[in-house]
PDB file of C-alpha atoms in Angstrom:
ATOM      1  CA  ILE A 117      -5.516  29.896   0.641  1.00 98.00           C
ATOM      2  CA  LEU A 118      -3.253  27.236   1.482  1.00 98.00           C
ATOM      3  CA  VAL A 119      -3.649  24.948   4.325  1.00 98.00           C
ATOM      4  CA  VAL A 120      -0.623  23.200   6.148  1.00 98.00           C
ATOM      5  CA  ALA A 121      -2.224  20.339   8.423  1.00 98.00           C
ATOM      6  CA  GLY A 122      -0.760  17.522  10.954  1.00 96.00           C
ATOM      7  CA  PRO A 123      -2.237  14.277  11.798  1.00 95.00           C
ATOM      8  CA  ALA A 124      -3.934  15.954  14.811  1.00 95.00           C
ATOM      9  CA  VAL A 125      -6.564  16.985  12.634  1.00 97.00           C
ATOM     10  CA  VAL A 126      -7.695  13.678  12.382  1.00 96.00           C
ATOM     11  CA  HIS A 127      -6.767  12.364  15.709  1.00 95.00           C
ATOM     12  CA  THR A 128      -9.264  14.700  17.087  1.00 95.00           C
ATOM     13  CA  GLY A 129     -11.876  14.204  14.788  1.00 95.00           C
ATOM     14  CA  ALA A 130     -11.716  17.593  12.848  1.00 96.00           C
ATOM     15  CA  GLY A 131     -11.306  15.949   9.483  1.00 97.00           C
ATOM     16  CA  VAL A 132     -14.764  15.995   8.825  1.00 97.00           C
ATOM     17  CA  HIS A 133     -14.834  19.791   9.263  1.00 98.00           C
ATOM     18  CA  LEU A 134     -11.799  20.303   7.105  1.00 98.00           C
ATOM     19  CA  ALA A 135     -12.859  18.105   4.590  1.00 98.00           C
ATOM     20  CA  LYS A 136     -16.373  20.107   4.633  1.00 98.00           C
ATOM     21  CA  ILE A 137     -14.410  23.503   4.603  1.00 98.00           C
ATOM     22  CA  ILE A 138     -12.491  22.070   0.877  1.00 98.00           C
ATOM     23  CA  GLU A 139     -15.814  21.263   0.151  1.00 98.00           C
ATOM     24  CA  MET A 140     -17.141  24.568   0.372  1.00 98.00           C
ATOM     25  CA  GLY A 141     -14.350  25.727  -1.905  1.00 97.00           C
ATOM     26  CA  TYR A 142     -12.010  27.789   0.914  1.00 98.00           C
ATOM     27  CA  VAL A 143      -8.901  25.629   0.169  1.00 98.00           C
ATOM     28  CA  GLN A 144      -6.961  25.833  -3.019  1.00 98.00           C
ATOM     29  CA  GLY A 145      -3.990  24.067  -1.325  1.00 98.00           C
ATOM     30  CA  LEU A 146      -2.741  21.210   0.848  1.00 98.00           C
ATOM     31  CA  PHE A 147       0.633  20.805   2.504  1.00 98.00           C
ATOM     32  CA  ALA A 148       0.852  17.869   4.755  1.00 98.00           C
ATOM     33  CA  GLY A 149       2.683  14.685   5.578  1.00 97.00           C
ATOM     34  CA  ASN A 150       2.145  11.148   5.282  1.00 97.00           C
ATOM     35  CA  ALA A 151       0.693  10.557   8.701  1.00 96.00           C
ATOM     36  CA  LEU A 152      -2.132  13.014   7.732  1.00 97.00           C
ATOM     37  CA  ALA A 153      -3.244  11.166   4.692  1.00 98.00           C
ATOM     38  CA  ALA A 154      -2.576   7.620   6.267  1.00 97.00           C
ATOM     39  CA  HIS A 155      -4.693   8.420   9.326  1.00 97.00           C
ATOM     40  CA  ASP A 156      -7.420  10.262   7.293  1.00 98.00           C
ATOM     41  CA  ILE A 157      -7.801   7.401   5.074  1.00 98.00           C
ATOM     42  CA  GLU A 158      -7.984   4.696   8.322  1.00 97.00           C
ATOM     43  CA  TRP A 159     -10.766   6.821   9.561  1.00 97.00           C
ATOM     44  CA  ALA A 160     -12.447   6.365   6.158  1.00 97.00           C
ATOM     45  CA  PHE A 161     -12.159   3.001   6.180  1.00 97.00           C
ATOM     46  CA  TYR A 162     -12.070   1.793   9.841  1.00 97.00           C
ATOM     47  CA  GLY A 163     -13.517   4.844  11.987  1.00 96.00           C
ATOM     48  CA  THR A 164     -10.522   4.930  13.650  1.00 96.00           C
ATOM     49  CA  SER A 165      -7.308   7.132  14.111  1.00 96.00           C
ATOM     50  CA  LEU A 166      -4.214   5.307  15.506  1.00 92.00           C
ATOM     51  CA  GLY A 167      -6.784   2.599  16.231  1.00 92.00           C
ATOM     52  CA  VAL A 168      -9.204   4.648  18.678  1.00 94.00           C
ATOM     53  CA  SER A 169     -12.530   5.043  17.669  1.00 94.00           C
ATOM     54  CA  LEU A 170     -13.723   8.761  16.476  1.00 93.00           C
ATOM     55  CA  ASP A 171     -17.051   8.063  17.602  1.00 91.00           C
ATOM     56  CA  ARG A 172     -16.719   5.984  20.883  1.00 91.00           C
ATOM     57  CA  GLY A 173     -13.323   7.524  22.182  1.00 89.00           C
ATOM     58  CA  GLU A 174     -12.035   4.126  22.790  1.00 92.00           C
ATOM     59  CA  PRO A 175      -9.124   1.589  21.515  1.00 93.00           C
ATOM     60  CA  LEU A 176     -10.810  -1.249  19.252  1.00 93.00           C
ATOM     61  CA  GLU A 177      -9.129  -4.344  19.341  1.00 92.00           C
ATOM     62  CA  GLY A 178      -6.844  -4.933  16.380  1.00 92.00           C
ATOM     63  CA  GLY A 179      -6.994  -0.850  15.723  1.00 92.00           C
ATOM     64  CA  HIS A 180      -3.179  -0.866  16.098  1.00 92.00           C
ATOM     65  CA  GLN A 181      -3.641  -2.492  12.438  1.00 94.00           C
ATOM     66  CA  HIS A 182      -5.823  -0.005  10.800  1.00 96.00           C
ATOM     67  CA  HIS A 183      -3.167   2.393   9.489  1.00 94.00           C
ATOM     68  CA  LEU A 184      -1.148   0.118   7.919  1.00 95.00           C
ATOM     69  CA  ARG A 185      -4.066  -1.696   6.176  1.00 96.00           C
ATOM     70  CA  ALA A 186      -5.504   1.314   5.019  1.00 97.00           C
ATOM     71  CA  ILE A 187      -1.951   2.117   3.418  1.00 97.00           C
ATOM     72  CA  ASN A 188      -1.829  -1.282   2.139  1.00 97.00           C
ATOM     73  CA  ASN A 189      -5.813  -0.619   0.659  1.00 97.00           C
ATOM     74  CA  ILE A 190      -4.460   2.306  -1.112  1.00 98.00           C
ATOM     75  CA  ARG A 191      -1.170   0.825  -2.208  1.00 97.00           C
ATOM     76  CA  LEU A 192      -3.050  -1.981  -4.007  1.00 97.00           C
ATOM     77  CA  ALA A 193      -5.806   0.243  -5.726  1.00 97.00           C
ATOM     78  CA  GLY A 194      -2.846   2.360  -7.523  1.00 97.00           C
ATOM     79  CA  GLY A 195      -2.713   5.288  -5.226  1.00 97.00           C
ATOM     80  CA  MET A 196      -5.163   7.734  -3.580  1.00 98.00           C
ATOM     81  CA  GLN A 197      -6.676   9.300  -6.662  1.00 97.00           C
ATOM     82  CA  GLU A 198      -7.161   5.537  -8.267  1.00 98.00           C
ATOM     83  CA  ALA A 199      -8.548   4.130  -5.117  1.00 98.00           C
ATOM     84  CA  VAL A 200     -10.898   7.133  -5.438  1.00 98.00           C
ATOM     85  CA  ARG A 201     -11.805   6.359  -9.114  1.00 97.00           C
ATOM     86  CA  LYS A 202     -12.540   3.139  -8.196  1.00 97.00           C
ATOM     87  CA  GLY A 203     -15.140   4.085  -5.381  1.00 97.00           C
ATOM     88  CA  VAL A 204     -12.378   2.394  -2.979  1.00 97.00           C
ATOM     89  CA  LEU A 205     -12.010   5.759  -0.759  1.00 98.00           C
ATOM     90  CA  THR A 206     -15.451   7.481  -0.601  1.00 98.00           C
ATOM     91  CA  LYS A 207     -14.814  10.274   2.142  1.00 98.00           C
ATOM     92  CA  GLY A 208     -12.424  12.253   3.878  1.00 98.00           C
ATOM     93  CA  ILE A 209      -9.888  14.886   3.664  1.00 98.00           C
ATOM     94  CA  MET A 210      -7.826  13.380   0.500  1.00 98.00           C
ATOM     95  CA  HIS A 211     -11.090  11.895  -0.870  1.00 98.00           C
ATOM     96  CA  THR A 212     -12.428  15.433  -0.889  1.00 98.00           C
ATOM     97  CA  CYS A 213      -9.152  17.042  -2.210  1.00 98.00           C
ATOM     98  CA  ILE A 214      -9.086  14.764  -5.125  1.00 98.00           C
ATOM     99  CA  THR A 215     -12.705  15.354  -6.173  1.00 98.00           C
ATOM    100  CA  LYS A 216     -12.592  18.832  -5.956  1.00 98.00           C
ATOM    101  CA  GLY A 217      -9.440  19.232  -7.648  1.00 98.00           C
ATOM    102  CA  VAL A 218      -7.603  20.570  -4.982  1.00 98.00           C
ATOM    103  CA  PRO A 219      -3.653  20.268  -5.188  1.00 98.00           C
ATOM    104  CA  PHE A 220      -1.839  18.629  -2.293  1.00 98.00           C
ATOM    105  CA  ILE A 221       1.774  18.001  -1.571  1.00 98.00           C
ATOM    106  CA  LEU A 222       2.571  15.211   1.004  1.00 98.00           C
ATOM    107  CA  ALA A 223       6.154  15.693   2.245  1.00 97.00           C
ATOM    108  CA  GLY A 224       7.586  12.447   3.487  1.00 94.00           C
ATOM    109  CA  SER A 225      10.342  11.714   6.492  1.00 92.00           C
ATOM    110  CA  LEU A 226      12.114   8.897   7.582  1.00 89.00           C
ATOM    111  CA  ARG A 227       9.713   7.717  10.116  1.00 89.00           C
ATOM    112  CA  ASP A 228       6.585   7.204   7.765  1.00 91.00           C
ATOM    113  CA  ASP A 229       4.698   4.087   7.463  1.00 91.00           C
ATOM    114  CA  GLY A 230       4.547   3.122   3.972  1.00 89.00           C
ATOM    115  CA  PRO A 231       4.532   5.610   2.747  1.00 95.00           C
ATOM    116  CA  LEU A 232       1.700   6.260   0.585  1.00 96.00           C
ATOM    117  CA  PRO A 233       2.222   6.181  -3.226  1.00 96.00           C
ATOM    118  CA  GLU A 234       1.691   9.909  -3.525  1.00 97.00           C
ATOM    119  CA  VAL A 235       3.981  10.753  -0.690  1.00 97.00           C
ATOM    120  CA  VAL A 236       6.933  12.897  -2.156  1.00 98.00           C
ATOM    121  CA  THR A 237       9.845  11.022  -0.247  1.00 96.00           C
ATOM    122  CA  ASP A 238      12.538  13.312  -1.402  1.00 96.00           C
ATOM    123  CA  ALA A 239      12.767  16.258   0.733  1.00 95.00           C
ATOM    124  CA  ILE A 240      14.737  18.446  -1.890  1.00 96.00           C
ATOM    125  CA  LYS A 241      11.939  17.165  -4.111  1.00 97.00           C
ATOM    126  CA  ALA A 242       9.180  17.965  -1.823  1.00 97.00           C
ATOM    127  CA  GLN A 243      10.302  21.341  -1.179  1.00 97.00           C
ATOM    128  CA  GLU A 244      10.822  22.196  -4.919  1.00 97.00           C
ATOM    129  CA  ALA A 245       7.171  21.293  -5.595  1.00 97.00           C
ATOM    130  CA  MET A 246       6.093  23.466  -2.298  1.00 97.00           C
ATOM    131  CA  ARG A 247       8.107  26.160  -4.012  1.00 97.00           C
ATOM    132  CA  ARG A 248       6.206  25.833  -7.092  1.00 97.00           C
ATOM    133  CA  PHE A 249       2.712  25.926  -5.597  1.00 97.00           C
ATOM    134  CA  ILE A 250       3.725  29.296  -3.510  1.00 96.00           C
ATOM    135  CA  HIS A 251       5.056  30.901  -6.536  1.00 94.00           C
ATOM    136  CA  LYS A 252       1.466  30.852  -8.152  1.00 94.00           C
ATOM    137  CA  GLY A 253       0.513  32.993  -5.295  1.00 94.00           C
ATOM    138  CA  VAL A 254      -0.874  32.588  -1.834  1.00 96.00           C
ATOM    139  CA  ASP A 255      -2.932  35.235  -0.160  1.00 96.00           C
ATOM    140  CA  LEU A 256      -3.519  33.473   3.313  1.00 96.00           C
ATOM    141  CA  CYS A 257      -1.598  30.269   5.038  1.00 96.00           C
ATOM    142  CA  LEU A 258      -3.592  28.374   7.633  1.00 97.00           C
ATOM    143  CA  MET A 259      -1.021  26.250   9.924  1.00 96.00           C
ATOM    144  CA  VAL A 260      -2.888  23.740  11.757  1.00 96.00           C
ATOM    145  CA  SER A 261      -1.041  21.352  14.624  1.00 94.00           C
ATOM    146  CA  THR A 262       1.969  20.566  12.600  1.00 93.00           C
ATOM    147  CA  MET A 263       5.208  22.341  13.902  1.00 92.00           C
ATOM    148  CA  LEU A 264       7.581  20.873  11.409  1.00 91.00           C
ATOM    149  CA  HIS A 265       5.573  21.229   8.330  1.00 94.00           C
ATOM    150  CA  SER A 266       4.542  24.891   9.382  1.00 93.00           C
ATOM    151  CA  ILE A 267       8.321  25.898   9.695  1.00 91.00           C
ATOM    152  CA  ALA A 268       9.086  24.562   6.350  1.00 92.00           C
ATOM    153  CA  THR A 269       6.308  26.168   4.533  1.00 94.00           C
ATOM    154  CA  SER A 270       7.277  29.380   6.708  1.00 90.00           C
ATOM    155  CA  ASN A 271      10.592  29.605   5.506  1.00 90.00           C
ATOM    156  CA  LEU A 272       9.383  29.087   1.925  1.00 93.00           C
ATOM    157  CA  LEU A 273       6.740  31.994   1.995  1.00 92.00           C
ATOM    158  CA  PRO A 274       6.838  35.252   0.852  1.00 91.00           C
ATOM    159  CA  GLY A 275       7.053  37.987   3.818  1.00 87.00           C
ATOM    160  CA  HIS A 276       3.735  39.548   2.818  1.00 90.00           C
ATOM    161  CA  VAL A 277       1.633  36.527   3.367  1.00 93.00           C
ATOM    162  CA  PRO A 278      -0.146  36.447   6.001  1.00 93.00           C
ATOM    163  CA  VAL A 279      -0.024  33.265   8.144  1.00 93.00           C
ATOM    164  CA  VAL A 280      -2.434  31.979  10.855  1.00 94.00           C
ATOM    165  CA  CYS A 281      -0.962  29.208  13.197  1.00 94.00           C
ATOM    166  CA  VAL A 282      -3.672  27.313  15.248  1.00 95.00           C
ATOM    167  CA  ASP A 283      -1.865  24.743  17.827  1.00 94.00           C
ATOM    168  CA  ILE A 284      -2.326  23.530  21.226  1.00 93.00           C
ATOM    169  CA  ASN A 285       1.248  24.037  22.016  1.00 92.00           C
ATOM    170  CA  PRO A 286       2.337  27.702  22.096  1.00 91.00           C
ATOM    171  CA  ALA A 287       5.934  27.104  21.235  1.00 90.00           C
ATOM    172  CA  VAL A 288       4.848  26.344  17.943  1.00 89.00           C
ATOM    173  CA  ALA A 289       3.536  29.891  16.987  1.00 84.00           C
ATOM    174  CA  THR A 290       6.705  31.372  19.001  1.00 86.00           C
ATOM    175  CA  LYS A 291       8.995  29.072  16.717  1.00 86.00           C
ATOM    176  CA  LEU A 292       7.401  30.392  13.219  1.00 84.00           C
ATOM    177  CA  MET A 293       7.955  34.271  14.807  1.00 80.00           C
ATOM    178  CA  ASP A 294      11.131  33.471  15.818  1.00 79.00           C
ATOM    179  CA  ARG A 295      12.403  32.255  12.549  1.00 72.00           C
ATOM    180  CA  GLY A 296      11.014  35.820  10.580  1.00 58.00           C
ATOM    181  CA  GLY A 297       7.466  35.063  10.645  1.00 63.00           C
ATOM    182  CA  ILE A 298       6.314  38.250  11.891  1.00 69.00           C
ATOM    183  CA  GLN A 299       3.280  38.153   9.740  1.00 80.00           C
ATOM    184  CA  VAL A 300       2.005  35.087  12.055  1.00 86.00           C
ATOM    185  CA  LEU A 301      -1.092  35.369  14.384  1.00 88.00           C
ATOM    186  CA  GLY A 302      -0.714  32.555  16.799  1.00 89.00           C
ATOM    187  CA  LEU A 303      -4.033  30.904  18.115  1.00 92.00           C
ATOM    188  CA  VAL A 304      -3.354  28.617  21.145  1.00 93.00           C
ATOM    189  CA  MET A 305      -5.908  26.396  21.226  1.00 93.00           C
ATOM    190  CA  ASP A 306      -7.331  22.713  20.272  1.00 94.00           C
ATOM    191  CA  VAL A 307      -7.553  22.513  16.402  1.00 95.00           C
ATOM    192  CA  GLY A 308     -10.713  20.250  17.000  1.00 94.00           C
ATOM    193  CA  SER A 309     -12.557  23.199  18.307  1.00 95.00           C
ATOM    194  CA  PHE A 310     -11.014  25.640  15.925  1.00 96.00           C
ATOM    195  CA  LEU A 311     -12.130  23.783  12.565  1.00 97.00           C
ATOM    196  CA  ARG A 312     -15.398  22.881  13.851  1.00 97.00           C
ATOM    197  CA  GLU A 313     -16.304  26.601  14.719  1.00 97.00           C
ATOM    198  CA  LEU A 314     -14.658  27.410  11.423  1.00 97.00           C
ATOM    199  CA  GLU A 315     -16.866  25.384   9.559  1.00 97.00           C
ATOM    200  CA  LEU A 316     -20.123  26.931  11.539  1.00 97.00           C
ATOM    201  CA  HIS A 317     -18.909  30.254  10.647  1.00 96.00           C
ATOM    202  CA  LEU A 318     -18.430  29.588   6.885  1.00 96.00           C
ATOM    203  CA  SER A 319     -21.538  27.760   6.349  1.00 92.00           C
TER     204      SER A 319
END
């Protein structure tokens, strides 16, 4: 099972649910960008995403600095793997991937802050890494709240791989199907609610 995820997973407070699903062994690979990892780590360090407290639902004073401080803390540690090994990063999606040995590919973009050391900033190299992972075999792909990474992954997947696309924007599923993904099942709903319910059903 391959999960393709965007930062809205963290923004909606669903990062804990995705981390639990990974911990339970239901995810064998993660494709994302710098933003998912950066805000997941921001939450792990500060309890915020984009400076907004996920517990209280309100912006914190100085919170706009949190994601940059989170990135710098990881860079100072030598990367996410080292941050986990040193006990600097102790929870979250990326922590769970690392501790459970779940491979991830973070494909960068021009607008990335930082980026984090593990982000592949060369688009061709990122695509090649994604192809190598997919070539090993994917039985199901779950795409949650990321139009660009979902379309990129859909372009690489064999036609027989079933895809479940969950997004608050119905145009995302439509775009995937318009690009040849007839195997796409679209679910239009908030990703936070979806991942919470998914975790409950899998527990």
